[in-house]
Each structure stands twice: as C-alpha cells, then as structure tokens.
Short mmCIF file of C-alpha atoms and ligand atoms in Angstrom, two decimals:
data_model
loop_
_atom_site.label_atom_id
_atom_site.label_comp_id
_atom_site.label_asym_id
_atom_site.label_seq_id
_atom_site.Cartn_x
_atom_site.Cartn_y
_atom_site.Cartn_z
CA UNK C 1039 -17.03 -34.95 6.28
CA UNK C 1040 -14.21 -35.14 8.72
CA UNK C 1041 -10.93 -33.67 7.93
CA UNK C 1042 -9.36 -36.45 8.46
CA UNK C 1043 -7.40 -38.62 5.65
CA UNK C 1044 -9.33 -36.39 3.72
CA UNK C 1045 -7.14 -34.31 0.38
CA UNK C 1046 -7.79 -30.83 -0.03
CA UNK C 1047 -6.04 -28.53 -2.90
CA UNK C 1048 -5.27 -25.59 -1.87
CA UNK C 1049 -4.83 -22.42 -4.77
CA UNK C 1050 -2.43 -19.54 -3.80
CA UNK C 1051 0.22 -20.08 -0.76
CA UNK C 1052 -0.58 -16.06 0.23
CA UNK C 1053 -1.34 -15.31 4.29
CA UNK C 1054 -5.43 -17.62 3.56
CA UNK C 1055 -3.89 -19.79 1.68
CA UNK C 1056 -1.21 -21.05 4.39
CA UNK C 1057 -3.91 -20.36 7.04
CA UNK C 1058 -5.99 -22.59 5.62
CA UNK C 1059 -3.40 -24.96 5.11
CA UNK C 1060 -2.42 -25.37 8.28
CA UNK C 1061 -5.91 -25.32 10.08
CA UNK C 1062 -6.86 -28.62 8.05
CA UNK C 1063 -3.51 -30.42 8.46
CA UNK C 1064 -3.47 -29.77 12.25
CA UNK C 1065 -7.06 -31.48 12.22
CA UNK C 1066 -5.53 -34.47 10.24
CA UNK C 1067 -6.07 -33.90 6.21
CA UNK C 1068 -4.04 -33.90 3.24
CA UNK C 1069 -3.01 -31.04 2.07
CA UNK C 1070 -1.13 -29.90 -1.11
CA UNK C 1071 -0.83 -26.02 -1.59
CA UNK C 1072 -0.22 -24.53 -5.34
CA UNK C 1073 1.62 -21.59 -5.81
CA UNK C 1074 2.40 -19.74 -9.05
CA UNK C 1075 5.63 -18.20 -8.02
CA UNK C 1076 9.14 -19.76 -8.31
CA UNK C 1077 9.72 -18.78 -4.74
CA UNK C 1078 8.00 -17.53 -1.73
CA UNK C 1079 9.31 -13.60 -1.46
CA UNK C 1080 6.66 -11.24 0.47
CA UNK C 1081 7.12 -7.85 -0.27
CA UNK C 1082 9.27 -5.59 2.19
CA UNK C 1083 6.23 -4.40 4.42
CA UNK C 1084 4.69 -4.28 7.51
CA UNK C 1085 1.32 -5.97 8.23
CA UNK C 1086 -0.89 -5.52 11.21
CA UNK C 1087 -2.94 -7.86 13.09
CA UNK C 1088 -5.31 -7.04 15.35
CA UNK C 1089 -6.78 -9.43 18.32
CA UNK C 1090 -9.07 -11.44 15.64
CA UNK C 1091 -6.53 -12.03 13.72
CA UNK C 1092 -4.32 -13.22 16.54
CA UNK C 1093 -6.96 -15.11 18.03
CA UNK C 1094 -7.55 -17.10 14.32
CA UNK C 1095 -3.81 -17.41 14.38
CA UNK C 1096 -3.79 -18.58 18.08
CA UNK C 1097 -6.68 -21.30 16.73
CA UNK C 1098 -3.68 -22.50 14.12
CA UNK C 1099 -1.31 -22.82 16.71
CA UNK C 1100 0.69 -19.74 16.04
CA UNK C 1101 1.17 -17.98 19.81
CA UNK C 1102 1.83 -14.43 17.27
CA UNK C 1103 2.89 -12.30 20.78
CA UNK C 1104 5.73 -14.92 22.01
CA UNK C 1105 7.66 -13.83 18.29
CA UNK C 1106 10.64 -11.38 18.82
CA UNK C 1107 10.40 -8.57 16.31
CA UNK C 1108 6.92 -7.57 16.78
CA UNK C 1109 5.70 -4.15 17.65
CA UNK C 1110 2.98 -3.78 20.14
CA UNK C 1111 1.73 0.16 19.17
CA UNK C 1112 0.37 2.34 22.47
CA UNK C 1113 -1.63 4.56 20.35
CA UNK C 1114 -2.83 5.33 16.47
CA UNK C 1115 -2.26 9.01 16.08
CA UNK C 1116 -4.50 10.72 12.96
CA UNK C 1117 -2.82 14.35 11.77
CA UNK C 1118 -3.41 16.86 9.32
CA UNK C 1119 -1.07 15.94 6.11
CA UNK C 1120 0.41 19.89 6.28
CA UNK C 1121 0.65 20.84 9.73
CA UNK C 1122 0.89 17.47 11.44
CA UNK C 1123 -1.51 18.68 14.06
CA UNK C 1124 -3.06 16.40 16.34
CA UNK C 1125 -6.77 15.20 15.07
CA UNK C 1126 -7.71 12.13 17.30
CA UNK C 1127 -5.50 9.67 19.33
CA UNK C 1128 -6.68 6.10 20.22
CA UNK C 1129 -5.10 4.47 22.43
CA UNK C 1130 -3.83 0.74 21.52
CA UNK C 1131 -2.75 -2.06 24.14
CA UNK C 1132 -2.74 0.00 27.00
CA UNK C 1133 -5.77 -1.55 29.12
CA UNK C 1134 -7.66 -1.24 26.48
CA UNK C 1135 -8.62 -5.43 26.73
CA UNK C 1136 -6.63 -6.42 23.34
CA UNK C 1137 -3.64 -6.89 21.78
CA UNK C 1138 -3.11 -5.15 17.97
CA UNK C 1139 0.22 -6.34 16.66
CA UNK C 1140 2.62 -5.11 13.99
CA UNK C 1141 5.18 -6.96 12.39
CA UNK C 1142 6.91 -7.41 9.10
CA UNK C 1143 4.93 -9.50 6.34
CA UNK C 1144 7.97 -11.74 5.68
CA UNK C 1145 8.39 -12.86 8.90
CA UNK C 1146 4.55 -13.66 9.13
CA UNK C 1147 5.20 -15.60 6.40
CA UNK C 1148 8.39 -17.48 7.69
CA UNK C 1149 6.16 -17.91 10.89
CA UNK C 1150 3.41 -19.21 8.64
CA UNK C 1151 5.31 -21.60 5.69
CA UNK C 1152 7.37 -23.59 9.01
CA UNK C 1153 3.88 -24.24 10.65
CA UNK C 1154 2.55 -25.44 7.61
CA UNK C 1155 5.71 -27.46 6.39
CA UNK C 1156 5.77 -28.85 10.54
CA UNK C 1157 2.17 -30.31 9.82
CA UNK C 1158 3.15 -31.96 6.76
CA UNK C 1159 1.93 -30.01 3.90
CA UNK C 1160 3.08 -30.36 0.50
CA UNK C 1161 3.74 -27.08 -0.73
CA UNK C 1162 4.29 -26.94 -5.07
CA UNK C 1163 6.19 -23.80 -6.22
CA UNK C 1164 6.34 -22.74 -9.89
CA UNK C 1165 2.74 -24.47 -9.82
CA UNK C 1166 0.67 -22.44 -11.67
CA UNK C 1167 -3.34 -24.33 -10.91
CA UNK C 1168 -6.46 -24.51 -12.32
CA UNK C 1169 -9.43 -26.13 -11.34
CA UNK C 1170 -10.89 -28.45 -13.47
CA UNK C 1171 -13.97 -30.72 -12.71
CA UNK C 1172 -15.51 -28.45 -10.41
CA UNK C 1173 -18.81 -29.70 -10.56
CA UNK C 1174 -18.17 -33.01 -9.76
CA UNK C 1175 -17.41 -34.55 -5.84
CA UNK C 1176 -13.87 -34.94 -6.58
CA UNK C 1177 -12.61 -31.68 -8.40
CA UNK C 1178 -9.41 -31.63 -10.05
CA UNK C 1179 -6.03 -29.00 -10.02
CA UNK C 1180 -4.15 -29.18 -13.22
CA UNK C 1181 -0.53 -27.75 -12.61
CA UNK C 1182 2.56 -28.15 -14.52
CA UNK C 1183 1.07 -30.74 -16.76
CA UNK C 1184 0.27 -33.16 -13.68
CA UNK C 1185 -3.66 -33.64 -12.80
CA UNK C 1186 -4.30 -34.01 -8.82
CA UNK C 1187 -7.95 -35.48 -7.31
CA UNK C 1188 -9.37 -33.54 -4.53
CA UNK C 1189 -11.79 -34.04 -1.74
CA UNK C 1190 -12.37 -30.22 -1.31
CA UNK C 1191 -10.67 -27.25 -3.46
CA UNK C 1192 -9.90 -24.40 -2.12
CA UNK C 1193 -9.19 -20.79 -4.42
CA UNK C 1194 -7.00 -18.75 -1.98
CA UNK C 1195 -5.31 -17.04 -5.33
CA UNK C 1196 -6.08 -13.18 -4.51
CA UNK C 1197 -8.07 -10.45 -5.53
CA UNK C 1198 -7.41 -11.45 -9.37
CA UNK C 1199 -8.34 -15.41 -8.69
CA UNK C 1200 -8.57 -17.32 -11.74
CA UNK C 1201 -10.20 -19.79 -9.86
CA UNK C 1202 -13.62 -17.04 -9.26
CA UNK C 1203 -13.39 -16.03 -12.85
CA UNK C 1204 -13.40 -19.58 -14.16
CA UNK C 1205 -15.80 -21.27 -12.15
CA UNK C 1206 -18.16 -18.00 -10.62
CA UNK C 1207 -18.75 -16.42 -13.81
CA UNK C 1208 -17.11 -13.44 -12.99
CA UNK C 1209 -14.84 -11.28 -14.97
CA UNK C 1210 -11.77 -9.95 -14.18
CA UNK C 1211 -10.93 -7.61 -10.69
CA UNK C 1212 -11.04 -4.18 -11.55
CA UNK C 1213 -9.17 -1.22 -11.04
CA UNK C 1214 -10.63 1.09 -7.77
CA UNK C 1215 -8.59 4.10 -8.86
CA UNK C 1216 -6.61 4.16 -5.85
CA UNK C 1217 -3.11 3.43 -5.32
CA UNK C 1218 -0.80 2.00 -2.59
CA UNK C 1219 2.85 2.86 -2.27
CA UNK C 1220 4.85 1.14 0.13
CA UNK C 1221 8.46 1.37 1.78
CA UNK C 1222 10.79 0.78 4.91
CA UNK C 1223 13.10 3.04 5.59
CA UNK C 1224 15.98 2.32 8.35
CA UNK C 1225 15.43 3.79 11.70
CA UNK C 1226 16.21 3.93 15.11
CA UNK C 1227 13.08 4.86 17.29
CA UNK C 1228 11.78 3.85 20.35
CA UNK C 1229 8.05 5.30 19.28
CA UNK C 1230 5.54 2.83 19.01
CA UNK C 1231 2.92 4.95 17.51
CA UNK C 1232 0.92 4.62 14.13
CA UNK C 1233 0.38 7.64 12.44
CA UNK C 1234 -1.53 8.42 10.02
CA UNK C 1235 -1.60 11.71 8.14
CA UNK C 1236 -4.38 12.70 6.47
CA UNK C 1237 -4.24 14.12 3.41
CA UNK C 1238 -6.58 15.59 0.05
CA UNK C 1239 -7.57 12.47 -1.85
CA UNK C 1240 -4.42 10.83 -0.13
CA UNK C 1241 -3.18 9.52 3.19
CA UNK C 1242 0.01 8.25 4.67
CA UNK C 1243 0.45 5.69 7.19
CA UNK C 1244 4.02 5.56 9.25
CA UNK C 1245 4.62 2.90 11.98
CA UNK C 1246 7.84 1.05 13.50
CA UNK C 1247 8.68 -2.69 12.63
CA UNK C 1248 11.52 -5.13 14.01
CA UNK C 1249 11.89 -3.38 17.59
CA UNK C 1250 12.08 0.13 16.30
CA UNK C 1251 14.62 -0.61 13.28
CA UNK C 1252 12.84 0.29 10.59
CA UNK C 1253 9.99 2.59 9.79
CA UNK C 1254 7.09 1.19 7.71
CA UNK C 1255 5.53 3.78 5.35
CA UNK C 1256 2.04 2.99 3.63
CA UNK C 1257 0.48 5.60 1.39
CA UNK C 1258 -2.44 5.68 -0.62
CA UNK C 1259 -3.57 7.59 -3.13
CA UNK C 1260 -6.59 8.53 -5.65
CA UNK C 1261 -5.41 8.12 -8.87
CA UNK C 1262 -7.32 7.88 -12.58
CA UNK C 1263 -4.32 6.22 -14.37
CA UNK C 1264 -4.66 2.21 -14.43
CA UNK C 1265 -1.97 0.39 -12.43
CA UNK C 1266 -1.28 -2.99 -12.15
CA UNK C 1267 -2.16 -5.03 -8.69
CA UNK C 1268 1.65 -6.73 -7.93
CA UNK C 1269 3.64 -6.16 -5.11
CA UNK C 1270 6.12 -6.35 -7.57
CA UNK C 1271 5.05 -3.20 -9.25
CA UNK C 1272 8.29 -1.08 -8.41
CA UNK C 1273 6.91 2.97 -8.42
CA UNK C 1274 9.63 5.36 -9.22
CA UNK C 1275 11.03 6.98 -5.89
CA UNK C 1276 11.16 10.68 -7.76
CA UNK C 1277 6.90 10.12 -8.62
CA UNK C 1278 6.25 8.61 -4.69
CA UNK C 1279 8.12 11.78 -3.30
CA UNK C 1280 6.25 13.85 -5.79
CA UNK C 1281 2.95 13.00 -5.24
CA UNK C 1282 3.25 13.54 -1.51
CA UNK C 1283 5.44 16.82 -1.78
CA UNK C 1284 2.48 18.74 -0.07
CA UNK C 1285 2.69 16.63 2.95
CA UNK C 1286 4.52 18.27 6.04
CA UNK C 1287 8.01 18.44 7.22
CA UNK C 1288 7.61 15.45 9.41
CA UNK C 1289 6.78 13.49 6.28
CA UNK C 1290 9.35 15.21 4.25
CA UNK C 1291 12.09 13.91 6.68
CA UNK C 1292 10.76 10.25 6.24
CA UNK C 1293 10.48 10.67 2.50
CA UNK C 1294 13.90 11.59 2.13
CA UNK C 1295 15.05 8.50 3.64
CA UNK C 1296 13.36 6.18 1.20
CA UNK C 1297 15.79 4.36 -1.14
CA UNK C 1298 12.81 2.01 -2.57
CA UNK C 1299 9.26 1.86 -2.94
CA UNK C 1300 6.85 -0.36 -4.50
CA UNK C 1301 3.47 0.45 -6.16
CA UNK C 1302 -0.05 -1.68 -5.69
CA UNK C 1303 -3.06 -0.73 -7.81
CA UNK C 1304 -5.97 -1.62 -5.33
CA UNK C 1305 -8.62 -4.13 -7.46
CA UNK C 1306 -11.44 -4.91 -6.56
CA UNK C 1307 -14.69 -7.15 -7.62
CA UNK C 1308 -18.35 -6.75 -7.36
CA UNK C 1309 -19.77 -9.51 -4.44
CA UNK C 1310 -20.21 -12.72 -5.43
CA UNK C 1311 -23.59 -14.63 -5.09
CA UNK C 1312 -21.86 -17.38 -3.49
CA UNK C 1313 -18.27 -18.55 -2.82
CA UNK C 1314 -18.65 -22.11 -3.36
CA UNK C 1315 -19.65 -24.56 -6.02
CA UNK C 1316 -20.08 -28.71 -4.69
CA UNK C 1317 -17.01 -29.59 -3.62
CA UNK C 1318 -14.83 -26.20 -4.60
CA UNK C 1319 -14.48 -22.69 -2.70
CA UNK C 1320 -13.11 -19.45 -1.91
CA UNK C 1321 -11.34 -17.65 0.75
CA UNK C 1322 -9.47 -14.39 1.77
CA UNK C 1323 -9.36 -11.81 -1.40
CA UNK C 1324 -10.49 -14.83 -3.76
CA UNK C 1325 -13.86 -14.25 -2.15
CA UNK C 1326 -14.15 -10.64 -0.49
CA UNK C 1327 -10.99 -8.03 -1.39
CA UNK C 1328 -11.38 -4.95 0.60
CA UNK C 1329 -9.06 -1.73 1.05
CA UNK C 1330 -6.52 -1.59 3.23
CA UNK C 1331 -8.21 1.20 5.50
CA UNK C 1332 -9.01 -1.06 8.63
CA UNK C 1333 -5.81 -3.30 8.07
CA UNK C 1334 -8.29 -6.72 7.99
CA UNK C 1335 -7.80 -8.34 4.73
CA UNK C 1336 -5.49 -10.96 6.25
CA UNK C 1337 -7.08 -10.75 9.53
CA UNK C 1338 -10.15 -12.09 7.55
CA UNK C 1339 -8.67 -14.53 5.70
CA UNK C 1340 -7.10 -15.67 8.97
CA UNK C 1341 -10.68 -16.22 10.47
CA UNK C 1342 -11.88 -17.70 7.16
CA UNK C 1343 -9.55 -20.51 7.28
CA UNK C 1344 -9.82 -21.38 10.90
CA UNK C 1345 -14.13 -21.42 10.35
CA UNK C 1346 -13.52 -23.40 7.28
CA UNK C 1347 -11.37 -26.18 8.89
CA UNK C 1348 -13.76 -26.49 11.66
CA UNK C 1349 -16.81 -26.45 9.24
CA UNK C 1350 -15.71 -28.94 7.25
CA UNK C 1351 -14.63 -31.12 10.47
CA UNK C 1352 -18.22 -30.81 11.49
CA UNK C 1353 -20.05 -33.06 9.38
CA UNK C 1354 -20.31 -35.55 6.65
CA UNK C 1355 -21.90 -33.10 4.33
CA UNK C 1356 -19.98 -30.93 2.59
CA UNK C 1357 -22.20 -29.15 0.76
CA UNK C 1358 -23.78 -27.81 3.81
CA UNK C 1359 -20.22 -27.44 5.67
CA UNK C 1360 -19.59 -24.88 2.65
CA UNK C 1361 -22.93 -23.48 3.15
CA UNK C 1362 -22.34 -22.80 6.86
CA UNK C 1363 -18.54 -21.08 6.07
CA UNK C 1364 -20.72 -18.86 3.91
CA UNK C 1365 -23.70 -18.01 6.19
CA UNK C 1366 -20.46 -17.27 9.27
CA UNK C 1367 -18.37 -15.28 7.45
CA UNK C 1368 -20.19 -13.53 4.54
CA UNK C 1369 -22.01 -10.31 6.90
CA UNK C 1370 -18.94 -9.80 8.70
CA UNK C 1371 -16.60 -10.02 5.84
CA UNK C 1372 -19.09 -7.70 4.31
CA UNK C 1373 -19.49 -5.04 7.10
CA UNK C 1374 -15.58 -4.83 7.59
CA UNK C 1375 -15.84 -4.24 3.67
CA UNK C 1376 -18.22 -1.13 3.95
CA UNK C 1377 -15.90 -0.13 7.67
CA UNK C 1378 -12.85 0.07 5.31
CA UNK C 1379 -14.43 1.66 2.62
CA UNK C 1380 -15.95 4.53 4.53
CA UNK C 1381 -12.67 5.10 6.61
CA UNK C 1382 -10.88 5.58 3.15
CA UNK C 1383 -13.43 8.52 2.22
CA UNK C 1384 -12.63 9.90 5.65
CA UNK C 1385 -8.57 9.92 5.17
CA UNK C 1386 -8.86 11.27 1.85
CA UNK C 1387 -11.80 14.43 2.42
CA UNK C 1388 -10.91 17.18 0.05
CA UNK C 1389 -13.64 19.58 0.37
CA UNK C 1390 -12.30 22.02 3.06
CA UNK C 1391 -15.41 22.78 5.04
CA UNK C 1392 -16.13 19.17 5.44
CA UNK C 1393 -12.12 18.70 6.19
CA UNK C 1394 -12.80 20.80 9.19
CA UNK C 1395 -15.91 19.68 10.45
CA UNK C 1396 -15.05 16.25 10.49
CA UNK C 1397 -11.45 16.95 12.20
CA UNK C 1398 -13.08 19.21 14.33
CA UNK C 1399 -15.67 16.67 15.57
CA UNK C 1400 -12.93 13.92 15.82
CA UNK C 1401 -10.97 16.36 18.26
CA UNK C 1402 -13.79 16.66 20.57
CA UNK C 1403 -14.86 13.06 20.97
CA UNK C 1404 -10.66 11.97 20.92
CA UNK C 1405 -10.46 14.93 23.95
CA UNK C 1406 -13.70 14.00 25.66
CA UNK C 1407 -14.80 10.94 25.04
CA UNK C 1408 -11.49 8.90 24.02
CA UNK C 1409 -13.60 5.42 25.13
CA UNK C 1410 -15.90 5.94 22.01
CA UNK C 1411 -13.20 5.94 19.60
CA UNK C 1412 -11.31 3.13 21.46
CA UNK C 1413 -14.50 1.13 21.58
CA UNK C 1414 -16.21 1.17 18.23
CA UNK C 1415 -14.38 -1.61 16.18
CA UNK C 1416 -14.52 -3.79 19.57
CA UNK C 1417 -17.13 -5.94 17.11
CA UNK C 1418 -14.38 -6.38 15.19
CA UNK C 1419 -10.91 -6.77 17.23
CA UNK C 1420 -13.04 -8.82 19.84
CA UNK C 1421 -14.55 -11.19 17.75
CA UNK C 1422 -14.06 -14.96 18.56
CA UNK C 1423 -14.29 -17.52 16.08
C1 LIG N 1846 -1.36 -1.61 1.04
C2 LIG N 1846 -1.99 -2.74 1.77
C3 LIG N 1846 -1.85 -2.83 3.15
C4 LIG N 1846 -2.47 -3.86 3.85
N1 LIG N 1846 -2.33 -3.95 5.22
C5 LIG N 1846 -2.96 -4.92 5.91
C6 LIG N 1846 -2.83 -5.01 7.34
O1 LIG N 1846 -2.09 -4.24 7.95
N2 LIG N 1846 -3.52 -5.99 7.98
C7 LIG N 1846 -4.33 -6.87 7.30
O2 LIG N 1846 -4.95 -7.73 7.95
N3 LIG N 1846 -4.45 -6.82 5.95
C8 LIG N 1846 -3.79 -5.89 5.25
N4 LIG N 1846 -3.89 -5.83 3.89
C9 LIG N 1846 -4.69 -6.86 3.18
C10 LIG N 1846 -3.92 -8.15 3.03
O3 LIG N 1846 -2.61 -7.93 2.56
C11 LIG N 1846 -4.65 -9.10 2.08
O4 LIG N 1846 -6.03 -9.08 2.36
C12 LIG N 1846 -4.15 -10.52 2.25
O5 LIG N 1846 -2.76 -10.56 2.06
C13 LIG N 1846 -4.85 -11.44 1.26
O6 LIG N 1846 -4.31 -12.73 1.38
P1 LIG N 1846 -4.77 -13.88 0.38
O7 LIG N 1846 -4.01 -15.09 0.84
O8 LIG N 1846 -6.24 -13.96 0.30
O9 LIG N 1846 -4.29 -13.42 -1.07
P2 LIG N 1846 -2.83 -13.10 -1.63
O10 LIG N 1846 -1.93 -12.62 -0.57
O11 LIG N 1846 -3.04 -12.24 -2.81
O12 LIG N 1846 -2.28 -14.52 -2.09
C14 LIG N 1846 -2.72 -15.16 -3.26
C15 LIG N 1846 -1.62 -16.09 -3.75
O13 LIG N 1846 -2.14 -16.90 -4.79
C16 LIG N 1846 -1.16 -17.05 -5.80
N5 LIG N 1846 -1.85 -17.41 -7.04
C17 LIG N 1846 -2.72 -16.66 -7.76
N6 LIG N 1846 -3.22 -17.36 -8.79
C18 LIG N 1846 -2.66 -18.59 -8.73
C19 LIG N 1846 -2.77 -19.78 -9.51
N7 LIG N 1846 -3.59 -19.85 -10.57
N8 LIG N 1846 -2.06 -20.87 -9.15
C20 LIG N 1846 -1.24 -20.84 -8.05
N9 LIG N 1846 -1.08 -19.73 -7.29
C21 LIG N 1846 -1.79 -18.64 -7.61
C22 LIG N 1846 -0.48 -15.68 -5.84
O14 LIG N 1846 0.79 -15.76 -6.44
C23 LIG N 1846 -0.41 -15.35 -4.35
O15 LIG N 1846 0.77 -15.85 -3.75
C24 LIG N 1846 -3.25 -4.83 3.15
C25 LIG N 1846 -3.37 -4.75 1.76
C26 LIG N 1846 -2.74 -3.72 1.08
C27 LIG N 1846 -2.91 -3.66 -0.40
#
C-alpha cells in the first residue's frame, strides 16, 4: 500500500506518536493524531538522544543539531553516590564518530508538533480514542462521540495503551517497583558532563540543558510502595530530598536547589506475541516500554516510526508491511530492553563486595582501555535505519 492519499489514525500525540505522524505525512498520507489531553504540556525535563535517534529524526526532516538550546555532553561521568569518586568516564562527541544530544523534552516537542502541523496533520486534543473494528480492513477510532474510518491504526498511547489491552489481550502495565523523580533546577555552568552517581538500590543522573541554564536531575529509585505512571505525579520535595539524603555533598548542593519535582512509577508489560492485528498496530511504549537506563525509549520510538512509514510505503500489502515493521524492529527493541535492564542492576548494586568489584573493574577498563567502554553500544548509537 502506498502512503499516499492513504488515512491513518494515529493514538497518543507523545514523542512515536508525532514521529510517526510526521514520517507518513511527509510521504503523502492522511493523518489525524488523537490525544487524550486538553493540551500538549511535556513535563519539565531533559531528554537525550543519541545518533539513532537523530538519524530517525534526520529521516523526518528534523536537522536536531542546527536547534539552539541543545547540549552536546564531552563525557558521561559514573561516581560513587557518597564520595563522588571517579568510577569510569566515557567520553561523548569528542572524535568519538557520533553525536549524543541533550535537550529539554518541551522543546523536542515544540520541534516535533510544528513539523507535524507544517505537513498537514490534523491533530484532536481532548480526544480521548478507541479502536473499534479492528479486525476488519478499515478499523475505526471512536473519540468524543464522532466515529473516524481508517486505512491503518496506529496505538502510540504509552506504556498503559488501551489500545494493547483492548485488542492484544493483555492486561493492564504493571508496576516494576522502581521509581523516577525528576527536576530542573536553575544554573549557570559551562560543564557539559552527565553524571551519574551511583547509589544502593538508587541512582542519580545530573546533566545541563538550554546552554548551561539549568541543571536536569533524574533519579531513580527501588521502591515496594505502588505509584502511579504520570508525569503529572507531583512527589513531595521533603520525601525526594529524603530518600537521597545519603548521597554526597555534591548532590546535597543540587538537592537544595530544587523547588519542584515530579514522581513517575516505571510500568511495565510482559512482551507481546505480536504488535499488530490486520490493519491496526503498535509503536514506541504501546509495544515495547523499557527503563530509562540507556535513555532509548524515544530513540526507539523515533526509529519505529520512520521503519513504519517506509514499510508501509513499500507495498500494496499491508499485512505483510506490518509483518516486516515487526521482524525490523522487534530483536533490537528487545536487546536495548535487556541493555537497559541490566545497566539498572548495575547503578543500583547493594551488596558491598560486588559494589567494589564491579567499580573496581570499571576503573581499570575506563583507565586502560577507555575505547571498550566508548565502543560497546556503537550497535546501538550507530545504527541506520
Ligand atoms: C525517567 C525517564 C527518563 C527517560 N529518558 C529518556 C531519554 O533520555 N532518552 C530516550 O530516548 N528516552 C527516555 N525515556 C523514555 C521515553 O520518555 C519514552 O520511551 C517515550 O517518551 C515514549 O513515547 P511514546 O510516544 O511511545 O509514549 P508516551 O510519551 O507515553 O505518549 C503516549 C501519549 O498517548 C496519549 N494517550 C494514551 N491513551 C490515549 C487514548 N486512549 N486516546 C488518546 N491519547 C491517548 C497520552 O496522553 C500520551 O500523550 C525516559 C523515560 C523515563 C521514565
């Protein structure tokens, strides 16, 4: 099926659901985008995006390293959570044969919403969708009372999709028992490092935004209490600073500055057999949540969309245009799932002995052999779609 004068629904206007958006307009389809929430407000964060990313945004049209206001880091520091010492540096950008950006989410989304609205996209706030029909060649979206016909369907509505729990028989996203708190605090800095200090059960991520203005905290936490998965889930500041009182004097200073912060329970949701169903499928977190711990979520639902476009563009068939996104994307998406996992369990060791073995080994391949730290997520950052 070509894309073009084709319509396509799209479910959830987050970072895959825009992507998407745009990739199919730019190749000449319809495209109306649902969203649930009366306005578009991303929460005050930073997001990074590393070469794949860029490159899948580059494939939309989006040059991301001609913006102002993004930060190009020269290195991603790891320290101990009391002492702040130095466990492994890798270096980022510096002839190192990528770029890894960092910028604020909102203005990825600005970026995003005026590329979308520039192709012509019809973009329905307040629309909360569901899919009905999915079986059938043209599914439906029911929002606000008002039925829409669809050539393709696509569920870009998060880690807690209604559209995978209606039509993939699965149940709801569950809790992982981790956390995420997030801030900005004001700055004025002219570091362009990431650090992350590594904690027991817990880990905090610091890096610049907006040309040094602001510092971008991320911290995540184990934790057996059940919290909700919005952005909009504000944590109380006197809890946040609690829960990472052990944490040096170099986080200490950074804590005290925070005026804010927001809480994210992380959900997530056993694989799914398959992400599509005739004429209706999934992208981003609809299909493949992961933690946060190698910063790809959106980076893969960038790629996602820019496959799916093309996919779709490729043929008359959908059916085996869907079956094709699924057979590109599904062992990457799932490796960079296991990657992220298994980075969590090593920013959160609490047994000491294995604390210091680990760091210990870290030290001596960051001191000796820097290139095998730089190198091993090349499969990931140099990826082309
Ligand atoms: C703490 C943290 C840090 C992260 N850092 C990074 C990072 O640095 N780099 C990176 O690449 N990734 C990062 N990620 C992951 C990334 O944020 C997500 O993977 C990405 O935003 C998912 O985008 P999405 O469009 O699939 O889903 P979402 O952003 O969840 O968007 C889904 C949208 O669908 C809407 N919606 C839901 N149901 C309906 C409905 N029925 N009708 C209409 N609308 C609906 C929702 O309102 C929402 O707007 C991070 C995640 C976390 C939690």
């Amino acid at each position: 099926m070509s894309v073009l004068d084709k319509s396509f629904g799209i479910i959830g206007c987050g970072i895959g659901g825009l992507a998407v958006s745009i990739a199919i307009a730019k190749l000449g389809g319809h495209v109306v985008l649902f969203e649930r929430a009366k306005k578009i407000t991303e929460v005050g964060a930073g997001i990074q995006i590393s070469a794949n990313g860029l490159s899948a945004l580059a494939d939309l049209g989006i040059e991301l390293e001609h913006f102002n206001a993004i930060s190009k880091p020269l290195a991603i520091e790891l320290r101990d959570y009391k002492v702040g010492s130095l466990v492994a540096r890798i270096r980022q950008n510096q002839d190192v044969g990528f770029p890894y950006l960092q910028l604020h989410r909102a203005d990825l989304m600005n970026i995003l919403i005026a590329r979308a609205e520039k192709l012509g996209v019809t973009i329905f706030l307040d629309a909360d969708a569901e899919v009905i029909d999915a079986l059938s060649n043209h599914p439906k979206v029911q929002a606000n009372g008002t039925t829409y016909n669809f050539d393709l369907i696509v569920g870009a509505d998060g880690v807690n999709s209604t559209t995978r729990q209606d039509w993939f028989n699965e149940g709801p996203a569950k809790f992982s028992g981790k956390v995420a708190w997030r801030a900005t605090v004001p700055a004025n800095i002219i570091s362009t490092v990431t650090t992350v200090y590594m904690g027991r059960g817990k880990h905090l991520v610091t890096y610049p935004l907006r040309g040094g203005q602001l510092i971008n905290i991320v911290a995540v936490q184990e934790c057996k209490e059940m919290v909700s998965e919005g952005w909009d889930n504000v944590g109380t500041l006197q809890s946040f600073c609690l829960e990472f009182s052990d944490f040096g004097p170099e986080v200490q200073k950074i804590l005290s500055q925070v005026r804010h912060v927001k809480r994210w329970g992380l959900y997530t949701h056993s694989p799914l057999k398959t992400w599509s169903l005739n004429h209706l499928t999934l992208l981003g977190d609809a299909a493949h949540p992961m933690f946060p711990f190698m910063a790809q979520g959106a980076c893969m639902a960038l790629e996602d969309a820019s496959v799916l476009a093309r996919v779709i563009n490729d043929t008359d068939d959908i059916n085996h245009a869907l079956k094709s996104y699924e057979a590109i994307r599904k062992s990457r998406v799932t490796s960079v799932q296991n990657l992220a996992a298994r980075n969590g369990k090593i920013f959160h060791i609490s047994n000491m002995f294995m604390r210091i073995c680990i760091h210990n080994a870290l030290r001596l391949i960051s001191r000796f052999t820097p290139q095998l730290l730089e190198r091993r997520f090349d499969w990931i950052y140099k990826h082309k779609i």
